[in-house]
Coordinates of C-alpha atoms in Angstrom, one line a residue:
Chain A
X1 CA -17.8 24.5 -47.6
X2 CA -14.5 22.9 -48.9
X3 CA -12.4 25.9 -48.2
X4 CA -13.0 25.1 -44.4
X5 CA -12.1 21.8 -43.8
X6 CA -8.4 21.8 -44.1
X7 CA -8.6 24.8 -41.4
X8 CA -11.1 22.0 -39.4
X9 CA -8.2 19.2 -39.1
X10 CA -5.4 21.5 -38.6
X11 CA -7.3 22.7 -35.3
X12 CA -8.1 19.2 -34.4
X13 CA -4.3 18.3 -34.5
X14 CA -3.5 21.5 -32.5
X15 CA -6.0 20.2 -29.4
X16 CA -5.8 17.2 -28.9
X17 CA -9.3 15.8 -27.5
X18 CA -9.4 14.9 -23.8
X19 CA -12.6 13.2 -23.7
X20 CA -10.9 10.8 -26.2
X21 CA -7.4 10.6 -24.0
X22 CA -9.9 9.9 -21.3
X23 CA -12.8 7.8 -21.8
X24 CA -10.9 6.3 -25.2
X25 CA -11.5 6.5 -29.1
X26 CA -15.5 6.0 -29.2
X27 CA -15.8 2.6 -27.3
X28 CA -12.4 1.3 -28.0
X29 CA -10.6 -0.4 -24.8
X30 CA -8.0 2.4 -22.7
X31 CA -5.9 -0.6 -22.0
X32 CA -3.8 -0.2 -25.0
X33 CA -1.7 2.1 -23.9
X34 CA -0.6 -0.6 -21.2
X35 CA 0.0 -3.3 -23.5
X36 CA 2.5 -0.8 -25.2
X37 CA 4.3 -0.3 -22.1
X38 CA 4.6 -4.0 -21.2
X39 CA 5.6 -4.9 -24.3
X40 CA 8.8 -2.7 -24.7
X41 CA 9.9 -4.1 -21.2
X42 CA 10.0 -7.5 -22.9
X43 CA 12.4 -5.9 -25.8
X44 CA 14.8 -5.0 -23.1
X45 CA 15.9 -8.5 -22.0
X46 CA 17.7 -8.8 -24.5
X47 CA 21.2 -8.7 -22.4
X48 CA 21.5 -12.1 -20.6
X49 CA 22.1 -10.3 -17.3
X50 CA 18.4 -9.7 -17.5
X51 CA 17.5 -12.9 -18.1
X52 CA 16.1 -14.0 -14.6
X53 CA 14.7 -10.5 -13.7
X54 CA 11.6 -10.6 -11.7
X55 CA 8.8 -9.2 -14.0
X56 CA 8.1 -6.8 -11.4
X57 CA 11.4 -5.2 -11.4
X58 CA 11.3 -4.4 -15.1
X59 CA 8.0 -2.6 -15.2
X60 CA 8.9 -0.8 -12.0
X61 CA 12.1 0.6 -14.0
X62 CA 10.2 1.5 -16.8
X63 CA 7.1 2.9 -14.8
X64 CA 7.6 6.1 -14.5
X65 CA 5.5 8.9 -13.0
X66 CA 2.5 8.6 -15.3
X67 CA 1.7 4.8 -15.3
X68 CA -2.2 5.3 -16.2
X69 CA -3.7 2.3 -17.2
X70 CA -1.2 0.3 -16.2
X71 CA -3.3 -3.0 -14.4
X72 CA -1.7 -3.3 -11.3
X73 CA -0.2 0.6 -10.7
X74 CA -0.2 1.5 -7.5
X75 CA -3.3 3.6 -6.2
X76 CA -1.8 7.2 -5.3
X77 CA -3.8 10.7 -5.1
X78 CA -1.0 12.8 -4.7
X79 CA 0.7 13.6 -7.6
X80 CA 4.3 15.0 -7.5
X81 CA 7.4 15.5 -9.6
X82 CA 9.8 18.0 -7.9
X83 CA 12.7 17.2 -10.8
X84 CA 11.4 20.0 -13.0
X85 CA 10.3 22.6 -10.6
X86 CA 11.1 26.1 -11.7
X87 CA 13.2 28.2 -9.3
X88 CA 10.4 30.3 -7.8
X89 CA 13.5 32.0 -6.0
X90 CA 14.2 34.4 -8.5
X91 CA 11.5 37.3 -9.1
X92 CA 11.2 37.1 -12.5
X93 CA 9.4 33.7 -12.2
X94 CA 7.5 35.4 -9.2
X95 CA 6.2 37.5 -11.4
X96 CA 4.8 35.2 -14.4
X97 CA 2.3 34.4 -11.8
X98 CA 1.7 37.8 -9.7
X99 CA -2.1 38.0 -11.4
X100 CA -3.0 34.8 -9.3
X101 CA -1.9 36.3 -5.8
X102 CA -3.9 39.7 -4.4
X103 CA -1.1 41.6 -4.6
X104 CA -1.3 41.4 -8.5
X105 CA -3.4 43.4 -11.0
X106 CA -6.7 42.2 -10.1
X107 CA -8.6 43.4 -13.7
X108 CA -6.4 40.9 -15.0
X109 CA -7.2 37.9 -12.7
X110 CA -10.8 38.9 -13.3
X111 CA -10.5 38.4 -17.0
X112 CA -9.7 34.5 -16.2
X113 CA -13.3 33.7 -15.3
X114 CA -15.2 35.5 -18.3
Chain B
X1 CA -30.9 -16.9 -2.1
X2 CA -30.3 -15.2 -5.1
X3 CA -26.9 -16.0 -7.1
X4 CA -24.7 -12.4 -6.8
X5 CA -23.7 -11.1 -10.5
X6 CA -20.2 -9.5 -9.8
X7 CA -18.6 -7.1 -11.9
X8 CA -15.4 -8.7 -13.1
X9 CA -11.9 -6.4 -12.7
X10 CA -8.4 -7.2 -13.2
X11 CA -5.6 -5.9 -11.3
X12 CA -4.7 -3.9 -8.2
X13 CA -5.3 -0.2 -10.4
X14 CA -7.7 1.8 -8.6
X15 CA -8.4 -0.4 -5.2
X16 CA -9.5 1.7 -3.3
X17 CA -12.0 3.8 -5.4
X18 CA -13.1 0.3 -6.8
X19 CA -13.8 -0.4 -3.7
X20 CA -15.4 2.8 -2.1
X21 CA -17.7 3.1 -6.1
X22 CA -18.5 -0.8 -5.6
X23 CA -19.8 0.0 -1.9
X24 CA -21.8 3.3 -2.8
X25 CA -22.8 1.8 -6.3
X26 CA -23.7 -1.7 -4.4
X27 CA -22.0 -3.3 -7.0
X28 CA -20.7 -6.8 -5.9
X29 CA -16.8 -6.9 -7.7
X30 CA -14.7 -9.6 -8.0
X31 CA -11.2 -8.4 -8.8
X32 CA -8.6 -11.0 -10.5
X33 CA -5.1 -11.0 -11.7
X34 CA -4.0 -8.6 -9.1
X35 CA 0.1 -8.6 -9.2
X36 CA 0.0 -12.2 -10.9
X37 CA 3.6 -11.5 -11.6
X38 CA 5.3 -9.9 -9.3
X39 CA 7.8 -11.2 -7.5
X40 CA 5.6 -10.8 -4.2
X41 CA 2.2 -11.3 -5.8
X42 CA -1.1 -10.6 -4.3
X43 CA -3.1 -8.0 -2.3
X44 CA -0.2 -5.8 -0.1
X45 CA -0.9 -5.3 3.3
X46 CA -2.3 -2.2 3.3
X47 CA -4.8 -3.0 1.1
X48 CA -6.2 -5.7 3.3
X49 CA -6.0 -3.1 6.1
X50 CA -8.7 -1.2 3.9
X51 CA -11.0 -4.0 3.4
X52 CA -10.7 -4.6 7.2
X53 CA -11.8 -0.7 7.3
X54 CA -14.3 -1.2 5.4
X55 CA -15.7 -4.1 7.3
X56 CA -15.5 -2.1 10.0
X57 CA -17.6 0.9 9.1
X58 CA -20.5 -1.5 7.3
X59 CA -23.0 -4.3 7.8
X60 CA -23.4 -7.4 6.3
X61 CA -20.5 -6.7 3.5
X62 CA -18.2 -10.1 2.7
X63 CA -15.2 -10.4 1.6
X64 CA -13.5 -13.7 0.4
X65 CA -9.9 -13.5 -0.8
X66 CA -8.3 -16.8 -2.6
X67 CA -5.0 -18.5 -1.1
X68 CA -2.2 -16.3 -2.9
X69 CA -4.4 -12.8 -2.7
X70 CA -4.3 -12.4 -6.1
X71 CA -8.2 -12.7 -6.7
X72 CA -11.0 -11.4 -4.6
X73 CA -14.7 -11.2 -4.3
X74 CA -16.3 -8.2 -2.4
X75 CA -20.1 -7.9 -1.7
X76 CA -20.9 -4.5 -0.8
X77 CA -23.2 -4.3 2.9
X78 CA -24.8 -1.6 4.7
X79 CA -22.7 1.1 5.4
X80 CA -23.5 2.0 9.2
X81 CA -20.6 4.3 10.3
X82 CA -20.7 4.7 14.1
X83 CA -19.2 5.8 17.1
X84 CA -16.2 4.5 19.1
X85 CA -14.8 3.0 16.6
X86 CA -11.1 1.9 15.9
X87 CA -8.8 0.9 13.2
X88 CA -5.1 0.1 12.9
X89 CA -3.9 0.9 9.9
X90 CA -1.3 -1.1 8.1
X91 CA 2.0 0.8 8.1
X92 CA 2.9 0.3 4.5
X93 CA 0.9 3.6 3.8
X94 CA -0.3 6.6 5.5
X95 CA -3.4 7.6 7.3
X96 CA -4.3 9.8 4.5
X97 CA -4.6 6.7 2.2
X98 CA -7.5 5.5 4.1
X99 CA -9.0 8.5 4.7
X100 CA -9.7 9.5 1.1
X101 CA -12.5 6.7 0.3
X102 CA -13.3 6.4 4.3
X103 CA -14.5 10.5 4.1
X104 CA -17.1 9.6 1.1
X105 CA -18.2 6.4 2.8
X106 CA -19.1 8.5 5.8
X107 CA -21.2 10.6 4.4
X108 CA -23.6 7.8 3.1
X109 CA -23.7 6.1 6.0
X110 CA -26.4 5.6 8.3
X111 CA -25.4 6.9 11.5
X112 CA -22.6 9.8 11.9
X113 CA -19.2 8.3 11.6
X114 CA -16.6 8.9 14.7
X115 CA -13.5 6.7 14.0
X116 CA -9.8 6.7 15.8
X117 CA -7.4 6.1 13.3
X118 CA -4.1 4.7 14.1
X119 CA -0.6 4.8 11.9
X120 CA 1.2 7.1 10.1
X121 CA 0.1 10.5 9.9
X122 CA 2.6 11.9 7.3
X123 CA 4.5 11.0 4.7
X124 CA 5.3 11.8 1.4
X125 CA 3.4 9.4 -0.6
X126 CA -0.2 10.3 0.3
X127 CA -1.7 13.5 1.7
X128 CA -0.6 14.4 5.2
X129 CA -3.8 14.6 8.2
X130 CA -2.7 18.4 8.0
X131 CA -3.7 18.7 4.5
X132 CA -7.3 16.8 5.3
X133 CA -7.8 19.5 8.0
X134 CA -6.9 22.8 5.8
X135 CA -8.1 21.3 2.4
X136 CA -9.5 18.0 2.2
X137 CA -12.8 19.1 4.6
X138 CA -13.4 22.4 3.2
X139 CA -13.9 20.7 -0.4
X140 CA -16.6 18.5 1.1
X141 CA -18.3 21.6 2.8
X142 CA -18.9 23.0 -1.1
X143 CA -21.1 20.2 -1.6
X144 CA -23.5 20.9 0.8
X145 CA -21.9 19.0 3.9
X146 CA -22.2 20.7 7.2
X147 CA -19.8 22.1 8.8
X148 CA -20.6 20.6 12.4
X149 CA -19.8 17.3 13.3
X150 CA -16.9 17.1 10.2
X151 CA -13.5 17.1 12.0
X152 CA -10.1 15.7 11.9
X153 CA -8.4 15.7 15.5
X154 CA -4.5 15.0 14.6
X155 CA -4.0 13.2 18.6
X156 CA -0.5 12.1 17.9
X157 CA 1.7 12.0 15.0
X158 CA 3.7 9.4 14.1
X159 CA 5.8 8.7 10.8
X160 CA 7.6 6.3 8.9
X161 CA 8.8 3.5 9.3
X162 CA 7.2 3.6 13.1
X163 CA 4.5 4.8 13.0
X164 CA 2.5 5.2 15.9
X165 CA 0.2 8.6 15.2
X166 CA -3.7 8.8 15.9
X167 CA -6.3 10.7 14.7
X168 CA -9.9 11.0 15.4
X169 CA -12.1 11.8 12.3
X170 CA -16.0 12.4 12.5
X171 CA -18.0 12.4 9.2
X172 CA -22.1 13.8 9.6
X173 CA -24.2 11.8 7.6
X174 CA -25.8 13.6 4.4
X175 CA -29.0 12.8 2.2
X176 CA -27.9 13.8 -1.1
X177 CA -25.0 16.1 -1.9
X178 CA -26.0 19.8 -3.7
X179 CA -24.2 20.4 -7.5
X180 CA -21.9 23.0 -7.9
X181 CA -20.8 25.5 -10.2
X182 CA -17.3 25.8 -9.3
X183 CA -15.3 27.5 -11.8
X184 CA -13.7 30.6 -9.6
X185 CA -10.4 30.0 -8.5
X186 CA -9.9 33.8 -7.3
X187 CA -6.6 35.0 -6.5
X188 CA -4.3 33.8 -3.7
X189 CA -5.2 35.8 -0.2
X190 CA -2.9 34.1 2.1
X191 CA -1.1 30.8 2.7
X192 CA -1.0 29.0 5.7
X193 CA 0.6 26.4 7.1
X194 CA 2.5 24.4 9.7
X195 CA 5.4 22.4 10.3
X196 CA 6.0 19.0 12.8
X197 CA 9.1 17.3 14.5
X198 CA 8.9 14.0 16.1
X199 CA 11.5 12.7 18.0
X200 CA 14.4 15.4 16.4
X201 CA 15.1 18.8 17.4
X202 CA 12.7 21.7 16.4
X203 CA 15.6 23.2 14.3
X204 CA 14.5 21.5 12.0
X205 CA 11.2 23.5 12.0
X206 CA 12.9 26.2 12.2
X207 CA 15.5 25.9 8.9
X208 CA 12.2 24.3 7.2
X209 CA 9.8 27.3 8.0
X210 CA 12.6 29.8 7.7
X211 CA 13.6 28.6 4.1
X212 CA 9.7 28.0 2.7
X213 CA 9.2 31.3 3.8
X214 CA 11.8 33.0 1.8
X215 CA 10.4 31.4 -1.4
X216 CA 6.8 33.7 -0.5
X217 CA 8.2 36.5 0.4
X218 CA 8.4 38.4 -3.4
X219 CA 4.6 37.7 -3.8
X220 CA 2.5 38.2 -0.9
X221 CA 3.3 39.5 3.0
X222 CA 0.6 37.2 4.4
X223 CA 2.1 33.9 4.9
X224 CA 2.2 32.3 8.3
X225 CA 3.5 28.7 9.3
X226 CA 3.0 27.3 12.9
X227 CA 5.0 24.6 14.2
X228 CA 3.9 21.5 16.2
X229 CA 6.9 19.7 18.0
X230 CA 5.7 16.9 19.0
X231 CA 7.3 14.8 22.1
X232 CA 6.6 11.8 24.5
X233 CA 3.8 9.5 24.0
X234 CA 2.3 12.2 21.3
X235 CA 5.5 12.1 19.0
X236 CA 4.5 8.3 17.9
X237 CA 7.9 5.9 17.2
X238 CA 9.8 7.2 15.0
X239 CA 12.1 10.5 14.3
X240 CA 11.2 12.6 10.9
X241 CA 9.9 16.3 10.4
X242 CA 7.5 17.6 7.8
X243 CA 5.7 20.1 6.2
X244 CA 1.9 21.3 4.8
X245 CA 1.4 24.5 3.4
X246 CA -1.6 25.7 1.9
X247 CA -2.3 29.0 -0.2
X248 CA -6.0 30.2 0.2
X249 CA -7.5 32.3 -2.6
X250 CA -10.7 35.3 -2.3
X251 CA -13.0 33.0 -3.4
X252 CA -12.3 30.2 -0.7
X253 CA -10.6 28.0 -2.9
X254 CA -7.7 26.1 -1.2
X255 CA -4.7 24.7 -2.4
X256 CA -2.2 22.4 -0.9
X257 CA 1.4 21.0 -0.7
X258 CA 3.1 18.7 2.2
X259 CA 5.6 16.3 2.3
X260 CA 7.4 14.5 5.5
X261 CA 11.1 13.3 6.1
X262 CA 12.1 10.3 7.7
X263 CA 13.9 6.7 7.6
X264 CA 12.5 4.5 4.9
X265 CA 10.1 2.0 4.8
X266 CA 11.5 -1.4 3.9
X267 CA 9.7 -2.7 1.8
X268 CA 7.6 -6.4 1.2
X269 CA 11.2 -8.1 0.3
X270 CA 12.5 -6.6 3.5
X271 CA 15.0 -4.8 1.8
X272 CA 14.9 -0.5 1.7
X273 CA 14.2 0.7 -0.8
X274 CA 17.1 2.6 -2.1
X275 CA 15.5 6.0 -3.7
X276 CA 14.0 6.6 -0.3
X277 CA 17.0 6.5 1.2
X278 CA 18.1 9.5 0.4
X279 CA 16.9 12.0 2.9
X280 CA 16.5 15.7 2.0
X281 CA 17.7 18.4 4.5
X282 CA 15.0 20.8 6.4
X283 CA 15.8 23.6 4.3
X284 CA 15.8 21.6 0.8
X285 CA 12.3 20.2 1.9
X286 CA 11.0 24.0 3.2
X287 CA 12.0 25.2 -0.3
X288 CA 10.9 21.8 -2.4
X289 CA 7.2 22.4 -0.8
X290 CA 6.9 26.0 -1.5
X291 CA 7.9 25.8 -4.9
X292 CA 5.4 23.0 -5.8
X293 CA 2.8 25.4 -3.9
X294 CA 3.4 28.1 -6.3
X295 CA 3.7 25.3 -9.1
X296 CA -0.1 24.2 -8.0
X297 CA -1.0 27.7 -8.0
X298 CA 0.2 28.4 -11.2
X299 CA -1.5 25.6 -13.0
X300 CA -4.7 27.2 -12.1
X301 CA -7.8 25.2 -11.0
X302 CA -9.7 25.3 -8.1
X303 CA -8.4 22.3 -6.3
X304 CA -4.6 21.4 -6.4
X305 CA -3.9 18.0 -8.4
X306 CA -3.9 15.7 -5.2
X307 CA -7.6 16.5 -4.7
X308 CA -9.0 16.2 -8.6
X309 CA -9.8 12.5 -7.7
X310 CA -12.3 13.7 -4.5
X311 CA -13.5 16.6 -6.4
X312 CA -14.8 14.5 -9.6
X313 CA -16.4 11.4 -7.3
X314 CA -18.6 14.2 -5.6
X315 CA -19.3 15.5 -8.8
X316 CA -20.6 12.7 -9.7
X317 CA -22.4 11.4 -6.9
X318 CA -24.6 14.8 -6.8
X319 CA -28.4 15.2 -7.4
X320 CA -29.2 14.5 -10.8
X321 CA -28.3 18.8 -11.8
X322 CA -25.4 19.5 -13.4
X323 CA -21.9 20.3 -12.0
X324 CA -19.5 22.4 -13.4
X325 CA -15.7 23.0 -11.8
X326 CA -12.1 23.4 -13.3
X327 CA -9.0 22.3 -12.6
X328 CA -5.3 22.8 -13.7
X329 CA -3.9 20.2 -15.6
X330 CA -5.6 16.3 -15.2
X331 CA -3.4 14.2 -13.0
X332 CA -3.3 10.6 -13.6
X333 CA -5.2 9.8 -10.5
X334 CA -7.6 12.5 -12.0
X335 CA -7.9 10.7 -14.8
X336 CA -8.1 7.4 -13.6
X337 CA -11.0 8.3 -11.3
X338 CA -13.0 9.7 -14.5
X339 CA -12.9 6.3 -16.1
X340 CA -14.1 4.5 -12.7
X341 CA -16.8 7.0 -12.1
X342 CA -18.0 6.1 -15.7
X343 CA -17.6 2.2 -15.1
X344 CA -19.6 2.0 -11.4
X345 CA -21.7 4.9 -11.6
X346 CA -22.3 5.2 -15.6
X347 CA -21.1 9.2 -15.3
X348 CA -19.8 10.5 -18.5
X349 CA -17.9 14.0 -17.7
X350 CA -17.9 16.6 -20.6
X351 CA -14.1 17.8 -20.8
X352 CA -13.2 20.8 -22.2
X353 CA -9.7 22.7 -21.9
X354 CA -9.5 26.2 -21.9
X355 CA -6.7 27.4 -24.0
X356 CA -6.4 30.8 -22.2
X357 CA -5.7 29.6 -19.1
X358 CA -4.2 26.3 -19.3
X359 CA -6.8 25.1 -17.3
X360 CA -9.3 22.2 -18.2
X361 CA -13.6 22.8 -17.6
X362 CA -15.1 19.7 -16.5
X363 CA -19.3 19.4 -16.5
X364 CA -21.3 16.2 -15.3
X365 CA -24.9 15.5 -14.7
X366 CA -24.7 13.6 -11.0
X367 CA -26.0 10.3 -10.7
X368 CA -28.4 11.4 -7.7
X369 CA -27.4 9.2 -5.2
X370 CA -28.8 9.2 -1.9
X371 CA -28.5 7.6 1.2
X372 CA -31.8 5.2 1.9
X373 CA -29.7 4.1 5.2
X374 CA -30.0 7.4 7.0
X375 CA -32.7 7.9 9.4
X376 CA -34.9 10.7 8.4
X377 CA -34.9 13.6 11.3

């Protein structure tokens, strides 16, 4: 009914749909998201110091930690950032994820798997 | 003879499950374009180092690579595995680089795989030998591989720039690998864990083991880290210090974390590279790991992020049944596996996240493949 459908889309904006992030919008090509990248790094030479820059070099400045896509990123299964690590030192932060360890309330951690 | 179709790539994205999907998939690749412009272009070092690995652990496979490396043409062979054998592995990247696809490709194999592997044992790009012993294994025995005749013996370590570790891996040959319905990630029991020195004092251990230790202690009492100082011949070429920790939960999921210190690599220019440089103290690294331990943990999931790449290929490579697992958030080599799985093998996964949790569901139908080579028992 009409009533629903303006609910529909606002859900859809809310989750955004991984198969689609994934596999890509229904056939098109993933690679787009790489042509976006390279692209920008050309916009950046626009100072003449630049000018002779390798290619490499430039994509390597701009490829950060999540280069997906990217044709010729470097194969790595271990994925790490330690810049934005919380400080697990203080207890408060401890305790946001107590239900995960034994020592927590174990109802709780039960209810993850229902 | 026939003419060989091959399945046309581009770039050096996803070598080595390209290669290890081409090999199980016996789909002939030819791979172009692959760092056209860079400064140094072609195939690095280390990646020849895994097609020599390959060639090593299979029959009849061939390999031709063009004048500059930037284009090459693989033909999958027989993959034969073997005793005795041995590989050096290019010190550009750690042993755990090759083990990844090398693990897999044992399985299918036609004989049980017992390889010495020779290089860098840890470092903080790829996952450290420790972490293949208390993790990487244990994922492989949920799919239905025994137990016996699966080891990693760590003989010597050896880091960066150096090198100069060995290990000894063994792989049992299996004829199809079972589905799983692994959605339980449990609650944390214990974590484990242990700390190496080469070549440096075992303070370092200590300040390491001492600090990581600290960052535990307001959440669970059972936490344990062993040390391993290593020295003489066993203690490989180089000085540097490391730790792997791991966090095991009641329903025998295991989660991991490791890093190692030492000089830095130089690089293909023969310059360092200057972010590496930058060494991080014993205690700063004790701390760093324990924090992304509890970070893994927190995202949920019943592998950490470094091992969403193995658990999806074995997913997919199931009986034709249908797997379910989750995981915390995807990681780009997560995601980056799911689109090769569905370009060699033709698996689609179903992905679902679950807004409760955080975490994401991931279902697949296996492509049933299973190994003709092995002798029947």
């Amino acid at each position: 009914s009409k009533w629903k459908e303006p609910l529909k889309e606002e859900g859809r904006k809310k989750k955004p749909n991984l198969m689609q992030i994934v596999y890509g919008a229904s056939g098109s090509s993933d690679t787009a998201l790489m042509n976006e990248n390279r692209e920008n790094s050309d916009d950046e030479e626009s100072d003449d110091e630049d000018f002779f820059k390798p290619k490499g070099e430039q994509i390597k400045k701009l490829g950060g930690g999540w280069d997906v896509g990217y044709v010729n990123s470097e194969e790595c299964s271990k994925f790490v950032n330690y810049g934005n690590l919380k400080n697990w030192k203080e207890k408060e932060v401890c305790e946001s994820i107590r239900d995960r360890f034994t020592t927590g309330d174990w109802s709780t951690a039960g209810l993850r798997n229902k | 003879m026939e003419k060989t179709i091959y399945k046309r790539l581009k770039g050096s994205q996803s070598f080595r499950q390209r290669l290890l999907l081409s090999t199980l998939s016996s789909t002939p690749i030819l791979i172009s374009e692959i760092r056209d412009d860079d400064m140094i272009p072609g195939l690095r070092p280390y990646e020849i180092s895994l097609l020599r690995l390959f060639e090593t652990v299979s029959d009849d496979c061939s390999v031709v690579i063009n004048e500059t490396g930037t284009q090459f043409k693989y033909k999958p062979g027989i993959i034969m595995g073997g005793k005795n054998l041995v590989h050096n592995c290019a010190l550009s990247r750690s042993i755990g680089y090759y083990l990844e696809p090398l693990l897999v490709l044992g399985l299918f194999a036609k004989k049980p795989l017992s390889i010495r592997l020779r290089g860098v044992t840890n470092d903080a790009g790829d996952p450290s030998v420790d972490t293949f012993r208390s993790t990487t294994l244990r994922i492989l025995t949920r799919f239905g591989v025994p137990k016996e005749g699966l080891d990693l013996k760590i003989e010597a370590r050896g880091v960066a720039p150096g090198g100069g570790g060995e290990v000894l891996l063994t792989v049992p040959n299996v004829q199809s690998l079972t589905a799983v319905q692994w959605t339980d990630e449990g609650m944390v029991k214990r974590i484990r864990g242990t700390t190496f020195s080469t070549r440096v004092t075992r303070d370092f251990e200590h300040s390491m083991r001492y600090a990581a230790r600290g960052i535990f202690n307001n959440l669970l009492p059972d936490v344990h880290i062993s040390e391993d100082h290593k020295a003489g011949t066993q203690a490989g070429k180089s000085p540097g210090y490391g730790i792997s920790l791991y966090a095991e939960t009641t329903t025998e999921c295991v989660i991991s974390a490791d890093t190692a210190v030492s000089y830095g690599r130089t690089d293909e220019t023969g310059e360092l590279d200057a972010e590496k440089e930058v060494r991080l103290p014993a205690e700063d690294t004790g701390v760093q790991i324990a924090s992304w331990l509890l970070h893994e943990v927190e995202k949920g999931g019943v592998v950490d992020s470094t091992h969403q790449g193995l658990l999806f290929i074995l997913c997919a490579l199931c009986q034709q049944d249908v797997s379910k697992v989750r995981v915390g958030t995807l990681s780009p080599n997560g995601v980056e596996t799911l689109r090769n799985i569905k370009e060699f093998l033709g698996v689609k996964f179903g992905i679902k996240p679950d807004t409760e949790t955080g975490t994401v569901i991931l279902t697949c139908v296996g492509s049933g493949l299973i190994n003709l080579s092995r002798k029947l028992s």
